[in-house]
C-alpha atoms as a PDB file:
ATOM      1  CA  MET A   1     -16.941  11.920 -31.156  1.00  0.00           C
ATOM      2  CA  PHE A   2     -16.329  14.287 -28.011  1.00  0.00           C
ATOM      3  CA  ARG A   3     -13.007  12.556 -27.305  1.00  0.00           C
ATOM      4  CA  ILE A   4     -11.759  13.039 -30.966  1.00  0.00           C
ATOM      5  CA  CYS A   5     -12.670  16.690 -30.693  1.00  0.00           C
ATOM      6  CA  ILE A   6     -10.742  17.124 -27.632  1.00  0.00           C
ATOM      7  CA  LEU A   7      -7.722  15.283 -29.075  1.00  0.00           C
ATOM      8  CA  PHE A   8      -8.062  17.359 -32.213  1.00  0.00           C
ATOM      9  CA  LEU A   9      -7.918  20.559 -30.159  1.00  0.00           C
ATOM     10  CA  ARG A  10      -4.709  19.331 -28.409  1.00  0.00           C
ATOM     11  CA  ILE A  11      -3.055  18.334 -31.702  1.00  0.00           C
ATOM     12  CA  ILE A  12      -3.523  21.873 -33.140  1.00  0.00           C
ATOM     13  CA  ARG A  13      -2.439  23.414 -29.758  1.00  0.00           C
ATOM     14  CA  TRP A  14      -5.350  25.542 -29.186  1.00  0.00           C
ATOM     15  CA  PRO A  15      -3.819  27.799 -26.445  1.00  0.00           C
ATOM     16  CA  ASN A  16      -1.030  28.713 -29.151  1.00  0.00           C
ATOM     17  CA  LEU A  17      -3.793  29.513 -31.645  1.00  0.00           C
ATOM     18  CA  VAL A  18      -5.451  31.809 -29.132  1.00  0.00           C
ATOM     19  CA  PHE A  19      -2.027  33.323 -28.594  1.00  0.00           C
ATOM     20  CA  ILE A  20      -1.557  34.002 -32.268  1.00  0.00           C
ATOM     21  CA  PHE A  21      -5.103  35.489 -32.565  1.00  0.00           C
ATOM     22  CA  LEU A  22      -4.384  37.821 -29.581  1.00  0.00           C
ATOM     23  CA  THR A  23      -1.328  38.996 -31.078  1.00  0.00           C
ATOM     24  CA  GLN A  24      -2.999  39.974 -34.315  1.00  0.00           C
ATOM     25  CA  LEU A  25      -6.097  41.408 -32.519  1.00  0.00           C
ATOM     26  CA  LEU A  26      -4.024  43.740 -30.419  1.00  0.00           C
ATOM     27  CA  PHE A  27      -1.557  44.759 -33.191  1.00  0.00           C
ATOM     28  CA  GLN A  28      -4.552  45.568 -35.643  1.00  0.00           C
ATOM     29  CA  TYR A  29      -6.750  47.488 -33.195  1.00  0.00           C
ATOM     30  CA  CYS A  30      -4.160  48.846 -30.772  1.00  0.00           C
ATOM     31  CA  VAL A  31      -1.295  49.705 -33.104  1.00  0.00           C
ATOM     32  CA  ILE A  32      -2.177  49.885 -36.924  1.00  0.00           C
ATOM     33  CA  GLN A  33      -5.638  51.700 -36.554  1.00  0.00           C
ATOM     34  CA  PRO A  34      -4.772  54.174 -33.750  1.00  0.00           C
ATOM     35  CA  LEU A  35      -1.642  55.124 -35.537  1.00  0.00           C
ATOM     36  CA  LEU A  36      -3.522  55.437 -38.926  1.00  0.00           C
ATOM     37  CA  LEU A  37      -6.196  57.561 -37.133  1.00  0.00           C
ATOM     38  CA  ARG A  38      -3.490  59.934 -35.781  1.00  0.00           C
ATOM     39  CA  MET A  39      -2.383  60.589 -39.406  1.00  0.00           C
ATOM     40  CA  GLY A  40      -6.061  61.355 -40.306  1.00  0.00           C
ATOM     41  CA  VAL A  41      -6.410  58.138 -42.368  1.00  0.00           C
ATOM     42  CA  SER A  42      -9.047  55.559 -41.546  1.00  0.00           C
ATOM     43  CA  SER A  43      -8.330  51.992 -41.648  1.00  0.00           C
ATOM     44  CA  HIS A  44     -10.072  50.217 -44.612  1.00  0.00           C
ATOM     45  CA  LEU A  45      -9.396  46.615 -43.268  1.00  0.00           C
ATOM     46  CA  ARG A  46     -12.971  45.916 -42.206  1.00  0.00           C
ATOM     47  CA  ILE A  47     -13.510  43.660 -39.184  1.00  0.00           C
ATOM     48  CA  SER A  48     -14.544  40.913 -41.669  1.00  0.00           C
ATOM     49  CA  ASP A  49     -11.127  41.201 -43.486  1.00  0.00           C
ATOM     50  CA  PHE A  50      -9.416  40.968 -40.244  1.00  0.00           C
ATOM     51  CA  LEU A  51     -11.413  37.913 -39.112  1.00  0.00           C
ATOM     52  CA  MET A  52     -10.708  36.260 -42.439  1.00  0.00           C
ATOM     53  CA  ILE A  53      -6.929  36.952 -42.265  1.00  0.00           C
ATOM     54  CA  ALA A  54      -6.823  35.777 -38.518  1.00  0.00           C
ATOM     55  CA  GLY A  55      -8.710  32.655 -39.433  1.00  0.00           C
ATOM     56  CA  ILE A  56      -6.254  31.908 -42.298  1.00  0.00           C
ATOM     57  CA  TYR A  57      -3.585  31.933 -39.781  1.00  0.00           C
ATOM     58  CA  GLN A  58      -5.371  29.807 -37.285  1.00  0.00           C
ATOM     59  CA  LEU A  59      -5.797  27.244 -40.120  1.00  0.00           C
ATOM     60  CA  ILE A  60      -2.091  27.370 -41.270  1.00  0.00           C
ATOM     61  CA  ALA A  61      -0.814  27.234 -37.802  1.00  0.00           C
ATOM     62  CA  GLY A  62      -3.031  24.326 -36.687  1.00  0.00           C
ATOM     63  CA  ALA A  63      -2.166  22.463 -39.772  1.00  0.00           C
ATOM     64  CA  GLY A  64       1.577  23.128 -39.102  1.00  0.00           C
ATOM     65  CA  TYR A  65       1.109  21.501 -35.738  1.00  0.00           C
ATOM     66  CA  ILE A  66      -0.545  18.454 -37.129  1.00  0.00           C
ATOM     67  CA  ILE A  67       2.128  17.741 -39.764  1.00  0.00           C
ATOM     68  CA  ASN A  68       4.716  18.270 -37.072  1.00  0.00           C
ATOM     69  CA  ASP A  69       3.251  15.654 -34.993  1.00  0.00           C
ATOM     70  CA  TYR A  70       2.656  13.363 -38.003  1.00  0.00           C
ATOM     71  CA  PHE A  71       6.543  13.340 -38.856  1.00  0.00           C
ATOM     72  CA  ASP A  72       7.608  13.385 -35.323  1.00  0.00           C
ATOM     73  CA  LEU A  73       5.559  10.450 -34.108  1.00  0.00           C
ATOM     74  CA  ALA A  74       8.482   8.254 -33.137  1.00  0.00           C
ATOM     75  CA  ILE A  75      10.511  11.016 -31.641  1.00  0.00           C
ATOM     76  CA  ASP A  76       7.775  12.197 -29.567  1.00  0.00           C
ATOM     77  CA  GLU A  77       7.254   8.655 -28.200  1.00  0.00           C
ATOM     78  CA  ILE A  78      10.588   9.293 -26.567  1.00  0.00           C
ATOM     79  CA  ASN A  79      10.521  12.882 -25.709  1.00  0.00           C
ATOM     80  CA  LYS A  80       6.851  13.368 -24.590  1.00  0.00           C
ATOM     81  CA  PRO A  81       4.939  10.044 -24.649  1.00  0.00           C
ATOM     82  CA  ASP A  82       2.024  11.609 -22.770  1.00  0.00           C
ATOM     83  CA  LYS A  83       1.569  14.131 -25.551  1.00  0.00           C
ATOM     84  CA  VAL A  84       1.287  11.777 -28.470  1.00  0.00           C
ATOM     85  CA  TYR A  85      -2.296  11.846 -29.975  1.00  0.00           C
ATOM     86  CA  ILE A  86      -1.917  10.657 -33.467  1.00  0.00           C
ATOM     87  CA  GLY A  87      -2.647   6.839 -33.315  1.00  0.00           C
ATOM     88  CA  ARG A  88      -4.392   7.132 -30.039  1.00  0.00           C
ATOM     89  CA  GLY A  89      -7.857   8.277 -31.180  1.00  0.00           C
ATOM     90  CA  ILE A  90      -6.881   9.925 -34.438  1.00  0.00           C
ATOM     91  CA  SER A  91      -5.337   7.798 -37.151  1.00  0.00           C
ATOM     92  CA  ARG A  92      -2.144   8.962 -39.116  1.00  0.00           C
ATOM     93  CA  ASN A  93      -4.370   9.075 -42.278  1.00  0.00           C
ATOM     94  CA  GLY A  94      -6.918  11.225 -40.411  1.00  0.00           C
ATOM     95  CA  ALA A  95      -4.360  13.594 -39.232  1.00  0.00           C
ATOM     96  CA  LEU A  96      -2.788  13.844 -42.798  1.00  0.00           C
ATOM     97  CA  ILE A  97      -6.372  14.505 -44.388  1.00  0.00           C
ATOM     98  CA  ALA A  98      -7.178  17.122 -41.613  1.00  0.00           C
ATOM     99  CA  TYR A  99      -3.678  18.812 -42.606  1.00  0.00           C
ATOM    100  CA  LEU A 100      -4.450  18.872 -46.328  1.00  0.00           C
ATOM    101  CA  ILE A 101      -7.978  20.306 -45.973  1.00  0.00           C
ATOM    102  CA  MET A 102      -6.938  23.043 -43.464  1.00  0.00           C
ATOM    103  CA  ASN A 103      -4.031  24.021 -45.745  1.00  0.00           C
ATOM    104  CA  LEU A 104      -6.213  23.956 -48.885  1.00  0.00           C
ATOM    105  CA  LEU A 105      -8.957  25.953 -47.038  1.00  0.00           C
ATOM    106  CA  ALA A 106      -6.384  28.711 -45.946  1.00  0.00           C
ATOM    107  CA  LEU A 107      -5.144  29.032 -49.249  1.00  0.00           C
ATOM    108  CA  ILE A 108      -8.604  29.295 -50.874  1.00  0.00           C
ATOM    109  CA  LEU A 109      -9.556  31.946 -48.197  1.00  0.00           C
ATOM    110  CA  ALA A 110      -6.259  33.770 -48.862  1.00  0.00           C
ATOM    111  CA  ALA A 111      -6.991  33.986 -52.546  1.00  0.00           C
ATOM    112  CA  ILE A 112     -10.599  35.171 -51.940  1.00  0.00           C
ATOM    113  CA  GLU A 113      -9.329  37.757 -49.531  1.00  0.00           C
ATOM    114  CA  SER A 114      -6.422  38.938 -51.865  1.00  0.00           C
ATOM    115  CA  PHE A 115      -9.099  39.537 -54.594  1.00  0.00           C
ATOM    116  CA  THR A 116     -11.258  41.446 -52.200  1.00  0.00           C
ATOM    117  CA  LEU A 117      -8.343  43.728 -51.132  1.00  0.00           C
ATOM    118  CA  GLY A 118      -6.841  43.783 -54.537  1.00  0.00           C
ATOM    119  CA  ASN A 119      -3.480  42.626 -53.057  1.00  0.00           C
ATOM    120  CA  ILE A 120      -1.933  39.392 -54.037  1.00  0.00           C
ATOM    121  CA  SER A 121       0.636  39.596 -51.418  1.00  0.00           C
ATOM    122  CA  LEU A 122      -1.344  37.984 -48.833  1.00  0.00           C
ATOM    123  CA  THR A 123      -1.904  34.802 -50.874  1.00  0.00           C
ATOM    124  CA  ILE A 124       1.875  34.656 -51.579  1.00  0.00           C
ATOM    125  CA  CYS A 125       2.655  35.045 -47.975  1.00  0.00           C
ATOM    126  CA  ILE A 126       0.162  32.246 -46.830  1.00  0.00           C
ATOM    127  CA  ALA A 127       1.509  29.903 -49.663  1.00  0.00           C
ATOM    128  CA  LEU A 128       5.048  30.500 -48.442  1.00  0.00           C
ATOM    129  CA  CYS A 129       4.167  29.809 -44.838  1.00  0.00           C
ATOM    130  CA  GLU A 130       2.449  26.569 -45.770  1.00  0.00           C
ATOM    131  CA  LEU A 131       5.472  25.506 -47.850  1.00  0.00           C
ATOM    132  CA  PHE A 132       7.959  26.198 -45.172  1.00  0.00           C
ATOM    133  CA  LEU A 133       6.079  24.678 -42.533  1.00  0.00           C
ATOM    134  CA  PHE A 134       5.723  21.507 -44.323  1.00  0.00           C
ATOM    135  CA  CYS A 135       9.530  21.633 -45.271  1.00  0.00           C
ATOM    136  CA  TYR A 136      10.363  22.443 -41.653  1.00  0.00           C
ATOM    137  CA  SER A 137       8.508  19.275 -40.332  1.00  0.00           C
ATOM    138  CA  ALA A 138       9.452  16.991 -43.015  1.00  0.00           C
ATOM    139  CA  ILE A 139      13.257  18.160 -43.568  1.00  0.00           C
ATOM    140  CA  PHE A 140      14.515  20.902 -41.507  1.00  0.00           C
ATOM    141  CA  LYS A 141      13.227  20.434 -38.041  1.00  0.00           C
ATOM    142  CA  LYS A 142      16.218  18.274 -36.928  1.00  0.00           C
ATOM    143  CA  LYS A 143      18.574  20.036 -39.069  1.00  0.00           C
ATOM    144  CA  PHE A 144      21.323  22.491 -37.684  1.00  0.00           C
ATOM    145  CA  LEU A 145      20.032  26.029 -37.122  1.00  0.00           C
ATOM    146  CA  ILE A 146      17.745  26.192 -40.050  1.00  0.00           C
ATOM    147  CA  GLY A 147      14.608  24.768 -38.425  1.00  0.00           C
ATOM    148  CA  ASN A 148      14.815  27.095 -35.505  1.00  0.00           C
ATOM    149  CA  VAL A 149      15.158  30.138 -37.934  1.00  0.00           C
ATOM    150  CA  ILE A 150      12.177  29.037 -40.073  1.00  0.00           C
ATOM    151  CA  VAL A 151       9.766  28.670 -37.197  1.00  0.00           C
ATOM    152  CA  ALA A 152      10.867  32.044 -35.584  1.00  0.00           C
ATOM    153  CA  VAL A 153      10.247  33.780 -38.883  1.00  0.00           C
ATOM    154  CA  ILE A 154       6.930  32.219 -39.536  1.00  0.00           C
ATOM    155  CA  THR A 155       5.784  32.742 -36.032  1.00  0.00           C
ATOM    156  CA  ALA A 156       6.704  36.481 -36.404  1.00  0.00           C
ATOM    157  CA  SER A 157       4.897  36.719 -39.831  1.00  0.00           C
ATOM    158  CA  ALA A 158       1.465  37.029 -38.102  1.00  0.00           C
ATOM    159  CA  ILE A 159       2.444  40.546 -37.229  1.00  0.00           C
ATOM    160  CA  PRO A 160       3.672  42.072 -40.593  1.00  0.00           C
ATOM    161  CA  VAL A 161       1.155  40.531 -42.515  1.00  0.00           C
ATOM    162  CA  LEU A 162      -1.628  42.724 -41.212  1.00  0.00           C
ATOM    163  CA  LEU A 163       0.397  45.677 -42.311  1.00  0.00           C
ATOM    164  CA  LEU A 164       0.906  44.150 -45.595  1.00  0.00           C
ATOM    165  CA  ALA A 165      -2.886  43.760 -45.968  1.00  0.00           C
ATOM    166  CA  GLU A 166      -3.911  47.285 -44.892  1.00  0.00           C
ATOM    167  CA  PRO A 167      -5.623  48.988 -47.826  1.00  0.00           C
ATOM    168  CA  SER A 168      -5.195  52.421 -46.356  1.00  0.00           C
ATOM    169  CA  LEU A 169      -1.382  52.370 -46.750  1.00  0.00           C
ATOM    170  CA  ALA A 170      -1.754  52.498 -50.454  1.00  0.00           C
ATOM    171  CA  ALA A 171      -2.501  56.203 -49.681  1.00  0.00           C
ATOM    172  CA  ILE A 172       1.174  56.902 -49.405  1.00  0.00           C
ATOM    173  CA  LYS A 173       1.311  56.757 -53.179  1.00  0.00           C
ATOM    174  CA  TYR A 174      -1.020  59.699 -53.326  1.00  0.00           C
ATOM    175  CA  GLY A 175       0.675  61.644 -50.751  1.00  0.00           C
ATOM    176  CA  VAL A 176      -2.183  61.183 -48.092  1.00  0.00           C
ATOM    177  CA  VAL A 177       0.139  59.207 -45.833  1.00  0.00           C
ATOM    178  CA  LEU A 178       3.466  61.072 -45.555  1.00  0.00           C
ATOM    179  CA  PRO A 179       6.530  58.994 -45.906  1.00  0.00           C
ATOM    180  CA  SER A 180       7.817  60.006 -42.468  1.00  0.00           C
ATOM    181  CA  THR A 181       4.694  58.769 -40.644  1.00  0.00           C
ATOM    182  CA  PHE A 182       4.535  55.576 -42.837  1.00  0.00           C
ATOM    183  CA  ARG A 183       8.076  54.921 -41.714  1.00  0.00           C
ATOM    184  CA  PHE A 184       7.072  55.141 -38.059  1.00  0.00           C
ATOM    185  CA  ILE A 185       4.240  52.634 -38.626  1.00  0.00           C
ATOM    186  CA  VAL A 186       6.796  50.337 -40.305  1.00  0.00           C
ATOM    187  CA  ASN A 187       9.304  50.858 -37.517  1.00  0.00           C
ATOM    188  CA  VAL A 188       6.867  49.909 -34.834  1.00  0.00           C
ATOM    189  CA  THR A 189       5.987  46.795 -36.975  1.00  0.00           C
ATOM    190  CA  LEU A 190       9.593  45.940 -37.163  1.00  0.00           C
ATOM    191  CA  ILE A 191      10.253  46.166 -33.450  1.00  0.00           C
ATOM    192  CA  TYR A 192       7.554  43.786 -32.752  1.00  0.00           C
ATOM    193  CA  THR A 193       8.454  41.525 -35.519  1.00  0.00           C
ATOM    194  CA  CYS A 194      12.048  41.421 -34.575  1.00  0.00           C
ATOM    195  CA  PHE A 195      11.151  40.942 -30.891  1.00  0.00           C
ATOM    196  CA  ALA A 196       9.010  37.786 -31.948  1.00  0.00           C
ATOM    197  CA  ILE A 197      11.764  36.527 -34.168  1.00  0.00           C
ATOM    198  CA  VAL A 198      14.583  36.539 -31.633  1.00  0.00           C
ATOM    199  CA  ILE A 199      12.473  35.524 -28.671  1.00  0.00           C
ATOM    200  CA  SER A 200      10.948  32.635 -30.755  1.00  0.00           C
ATOM    201  CA  PHE A 201      14.262  31.462 -31.751  1.00  0.00           C
ATOM    202  CA  ALA A 202      15.578  31.456 -28.198  1.00  0.00           C
ATOM    203  CA  ARG A 203      12.507  29.524 -27.246  1.00  0.00           C
ATOM    204  CA  GLU A 204      12.818  26.947 -30.199  1.00  0.00           C
ATOM    205  CA  LEU A 205      16.390  26.355 -29.016  1.00  0.00           C
ATOM    206  CA  ILE A 206      15.266  25.710 -25.520  1.00  0.00           C
ATOM    207  CA  LYS A 207      12.712  23.142 -26.879  1.00  0.00           C
ATOM    208  CA  ASP A 208      15.599  21.524 -28.608  1.00  0.00           C
ATOM    209  CA  LEU A 209      17.544  21.146 -25.494  1.00  0.00           C
ATOM    210  CA  GLU A 210      14.394  19.643 -23.804  1.00  0.00           C
ATOM    211  CA  ASP A 211      14.183  17.140 -26.725  1.00  0.00           C
ATOM    212  CA  VAL A 212      17.824  16.157 -27.111  1.00  0.00           C
ATOM    213  CA  LYS A 213      17.237  12.429 -26.121  1.00  0.00           C
ATOM    214  CA  GLY A 214      14.744  11.696 -28.838  1.00  0.00           C
ATOM    215  CA  ASP A 215      16.324  13.974 -31.545  1.00  0.00           C
ATOM    216  CA  TYR A 216      19.795  12.161 -30.972  1.00  0.00           C
ATOM    217  CA  THR A 217      18.140   8.746 -31.199  1.00  0.00           C
ATOM    218  CA  TYR A 218      16.727   9.428 -34.482  1.00  0.00           C
ATOM    219  CA  GLY A 219      19.710  11.158 -35.793  1.00  0.00           C
ATOM    220  CA  GLY A 220      18.816  14.783 -35.337  1.00  0.00           C
ATOM    221  CA  ARG A 221      21.426  17.449 -36.057  1.00  0.00           C
ATOM    222  CA  THR A 222      20.066  20.138 -33.877  1.00  0.00           C
ATOM    223  CA  ILE A 223      22.264  22.931 -32.371  1.00  0.00           C
ATOM    224  CA  PRO A 224      22.483  21.255 -28.832  1.00  0.00           C
ATOM    225  CA  ILE A 225      23.591  17.809 -30.660  1.00  0.00           C
ATOM    226  CA  VAL A 226      26.017  19.412 -32.920  1.00  0.00           C
ATOM    227  CA  LEU A 227      27.656  22.199 -30.731  1.00  0.00           C
ATOM    228  CA  GLY A 228      26.805  20.787 -27.257  1.00  0.00           C
ATOM    229  CA  ARG A 229      24.640  21.819 -24.399  1.00  0.00           C
ATOM    230  CA  ARG A 230      27.045  24.666 -23.214  1.00  0.00           C
ATOM    231  CA  VAL A 231      27.253  26.316 -26.490  1.00  0.00           C
ATOM    232  CA  ALA A 232      23.347  26.109 -27.027  1.00  0.00           C
ATOM    233  CA  HIS A 233      23.038  27.869 -23.527  1.00  0.00           C
ATOM    234  CA  TYR A 234      25.453  30.498 -24.775  1.00  0.00           C
ATOM    235  CA  ILE A 235      23.265  31.062 -27.888  1.00  0.00           C
ATOM    236  CA  VAL A 236      20.016  31.360 -26.008  1.00  0.00           C
ATOM    237  CA  THR A 237      21.632  33.673 -23.559  1.00  0.00           C
ATOM    238  CA  LEU A 238      22.852  36.019 -26.414  1.00  0.00           C
ATOM    239  CA  SER A 239      19.588  35.909 -28.083  1.00  0.00           C
ATOM    240  CA  LEU A 240      17.591  36.923 -24.971  1.00  0.00           C
ATOM    241  CA  LEU A 241      20.414  39.517 -24.129  1.00  0.00           C
ATOM    242  CA  GLY A 242      19.798  40.896 -27.635  1.00  0.00           C
ATOM    243  CA  VAL A 243      16.022  41.373 -26.658  1.00  0.00           C
ATOM    244  CA  VAL A 244      16.934  42.988 -23.373  1.00  0.00           C
ATOM    245  CA  GLY A 245      19.460  45.361 -25.091  1.00  0.00           C
ATOM    246  CA  GLY A 246      16.787  46.194 -27.681  1.00  0.00           C
ATOM    247  CA  VAL A 247      14.302  47.158 -25.081  1.00  0.00           C
ATOM    248  CA  ALA A 248      17.047  49.099 -23.176  1.00  0.00           C
ATOM    249  CA  PHE A 249      17.924  50.851 -26.204  1.00  0.00           C
ATOM    250  CA  LEU A 250      14.297  52.227 -26.670  1.00  0.00           C
ATOM    251  CA  GLN A 251      14.182  53.604 -23.096  1.00  0.00           C
ATOM    252  CA  PRO A 252      15.692  56.899 -23.713  1.00  0.00           C
ATOM    253  CA  VAL A 253      13.448  57.461 -26.607  1.00  0.00           C
ATOM    254  CA  LEU A 254      10.358  56.653 -24.422  1.00  0.00           C
ATOM    255  CA  TRP A 255      11.598  59.168 -21.748  1.00  0.00           C
ATOM    256  CA  GLU A 256      12.410  62.054 -24.034  1.00  0.00           C
ATOM    257  CA  THR A 257       8.770  63.235 -24.119  1.00  0.00           C
ATOM    258  CA  ASN A 258       6.369  64.420 -21.341  1.00  0.00           C
ATOM    259  CA  ILE A 259       3.589  61.936 -22.488  1.00  0.00           C
ATOM    260  CA  LEU A 260       2.458  59.777 -19.749  1.00  0.00           C
ATOM    261  CA  GLY A 261       1.625  56.834 -21.993  1.00  0.00           C
ATOM    262  CA  SER A 262       5.363  56.702 -22.982  1.00  0.00           C
ATOM    263  CA  LYS A 263       6.695  56.588 -19.548  1.00  0.00           C
ATOM    264  CA  VAL A 264       4.058  53.775 -18.642  1.00  0.00           C
ATOM    265  CA  LEU A 265       5.234  51.849 -21.593  1.00  0.00           C
ATOM    266  CA  SER A 266       8.875  52.358 -20.438  1.00  0.00           C
ATOM    267  CA  ILE A 267       8.225  51.166 -16.936  1.00  0.00           C
ATOM    268  CA  TYR A 268       6.109  48.304 -18.203  1.00  0.00           C
ATOM    269  CA  SER A 269       8.826  47.118 -20.552  1.00  0.00           C
ATOM    270  CA  ILE A 270      11.415  47.303 -17.818  1.00  0.00           C
ATOM    271  CA  LEU A 271       9.443  45.422 -15.176  1.00  0.00           C
ATOM    272  CA  LEU A 272       7.580  42.732 -17.454  1.00  0.00           C
ATOM    273  CA  ILE A 273      10.139  42.266 -20.182  1.00  0.00           C
ATOM    274  CA  MET A 274      13.722  43.118 -19.281  1.00  0.00           C
ATOM    275  CA  PHE A 275      13.756  41.931 -15.671  1.00  0.00           C
ATOM    276  CA  PRO A 276      11.951  38.530 -16.386  1.00  0.00           C
ATOM    277  CA  LEU A 277      14.332  37.747 -19.185  1.00  0.00           C
ATOM    278  CA  LEU A 278      17.449  38.753 -17.037  1.00  0.00           C
ATOM    279  CA  TRP A 279      15.939  36.257 -14.544  1.00  0.00           C
ATOM    280  CA  ILE A 280      15.461  33.671 -17.200  1.00  0.00           C
ATOM    281  CA  ILE A 281      19.033  34.230 -18.417  1.00  0.00           C
ATOM    282  CA  ARG A 282      20.305  33.686 -14.873  1.00  0.00           C
ATOM    283  CA  LYS A 283      18.406  30.215 -14.605  1.00  0.00           C
ATOM    284  CA  ILE A 284      19.832  28.827 -18.111  1.00  0.00           C
ATOM    285  CA  SER A 285      23.336  28.095 -17.005  1.00  0.00           C
ATOM    286  CA  SER A 286      22.130  25.656 -14.198  1.00  0.00           C
ATOM    287  CA  THR A 287      19.405  23.992 -16.288  1.00  0.00           C
ATOM    288  CA  GLU A 288      20.234  20.337 -17.323  1.00  0.00           C
ATOM    289  CA  GLU A 289      16.882  18.205 -16.963  1.00  0.00           C
ATOM    290  CA  ALA A 290      14.316  18.076 -19.739  1.00  0.00           C
ATOM    291  CA  GLU A 291      11.592  19.213 -17.004  1.00  0.00           C
ATOM    292  CA  ASP A 292      13.650  22.377 -16.272  1.00  0.00           C
ATOM    293  CA  TYR A 293      13.924  23.246 -20.127  1.00  0.00           C
ATOM    294  CA  HIS A 294      10.182  22.867 -20.273  1.00  0.00           C
ATOM    295  CA  ARG A 295       9.697  25.213 -17.596  1.00  0.00           C
ATOM    296  CA  LEU A 296      12.075  27.784 -19.086  1.00  0.00           C
ATOM    297  CA  SER A 297      10.206  27.424 -22.443  1.00  0.00           C
ATOM    298  CA  SER A 298       7.019  28.353 -20.530  1.00  0.00           C
ATOM    299  CA  TYR A 299       8.637  31.292 -18.820  1.00  0.00           C
ATOM    300  CA  ILE A 300       9.779  32.509 -22.122  1.00  0.00           C
ATOM    301  CA  LYS A 301       6.311  32.206 -23.577  1.00  0.00           C
ATOM    302  CA  GLY A 302       5.105  34.283 -20.613  1.00  0.00           C
ATOM    303  CA  VAL A 303       7.483  37.089 -21.526  1.00  0.00           C
ATOM    304  CA  MET A 304       6.205  36.800 -25.280  1.00  0.00           C
ATOM    305  CA  LEU A 305       2.759  37.380 -23.714  1.00  0.00           C
ATOM    306  CA  THR A 306       3.818  40.435 -21.862  1.00  0.00           C
ATOM    307  CA  GLY A 307       5.531  41.732 -24.886  1.00  0.00           C
ATOM    308  CA  ILE A 308       2.236  41.208 -26.982  1.00  0.00           C
ATOM    309  CA  LEU A 309       0.113  43.003 -24.252  1.00  0.00           C
ATOM    310  CA  SER A 310       2.546  45.948 -24.458  1.00  0.00           C
ATOM    311  CA  MET A 311       0.714  46.765 -27.735  1.00  0.00           C
ATOM    312  CA  VAL A 312      -2.236  48.007 -25.722  1.00  0.00           C
ATOM    313  CA  LEU A 313       0.014  50.926 -24.580  1.00  0.00           C
ATOM    314  CA  ILE A 314       1.204  52.102 -28.141  1.00  0.00           C
ATOM    315  CA  GLN A 315      -1.963  54.019 -28.818  1.00  0.00           C
ATOM    316  CA  TYR A 316      -1.280  56.116 -25.920  1.00  0.00           C
ATOM    317  CA  LEU A 317       2.316  57.270 -26.896  1.00  0.00           C
ATOM    318  CA  PHE A 318       0.937  60.340 -28.670  1.00  0.00           C
ATOM    319  CA  LYS A 319      -1.856  61.480 -26.226  1.00  0.00           C
END
């Protein structure tokens, strides 16, 4: 039983689930709540509501990893045989049952939370995530471009869903929250969401480069297979340069005030986001082996983490 539990935790990629939870935790309590309080509006998303939403995302993400491994079993035997867990302690049927239970539970909890908040948007968002994750694993993962886009968007959705669920923002209808201040919250959400989409897209493409051998063997039509390794390198480079450019664009805005927190965020973003990404971009052109692509993927994930941790500083932009 202990061995099965360990295998299950590996299948659902528990470190990635912690990553998602950290993202939502910091965005809710270091971005949304402090900005609402600055407007004189208290967040009505209770801790229990937040934990429910975070738990739902843990379930759909874990289920997504399970169904991905379920459909990729043969390919993973080629690309990463040491990380194939289905059939080695957990049967295919067992994995499929776990996937169905987790998705069903997530949908039920989303419906309950939507009823509690009086907001059906949450249930719709969760249902769409489940649908697209299944379609990604079963159909689109090895297709040209669309699989990369789907994963990037679903990964990033963990951020705006919290804003979508925030009951206090309904106050804009009654003039308590002014449209200008509401737009600021939306802009911050869009910045982090776009950062997550673009950098996740780049990381997914790096993983496609890493998995070319197995994908090609089983008829995959991913970007590296269709357009070639060199073009895939260019696309990754342009994507990461887009993130660097976006962060650079924000620097004058951060320095136009005399607030210390704004300057700290600027220096943080330059040292821990821009410079690491430029270093990764420099490494891309000379990368050829699967092991090297795996390392690049880990480096990008590290930058994703520093980007997420920057949320801690948002609450100090106005002090």
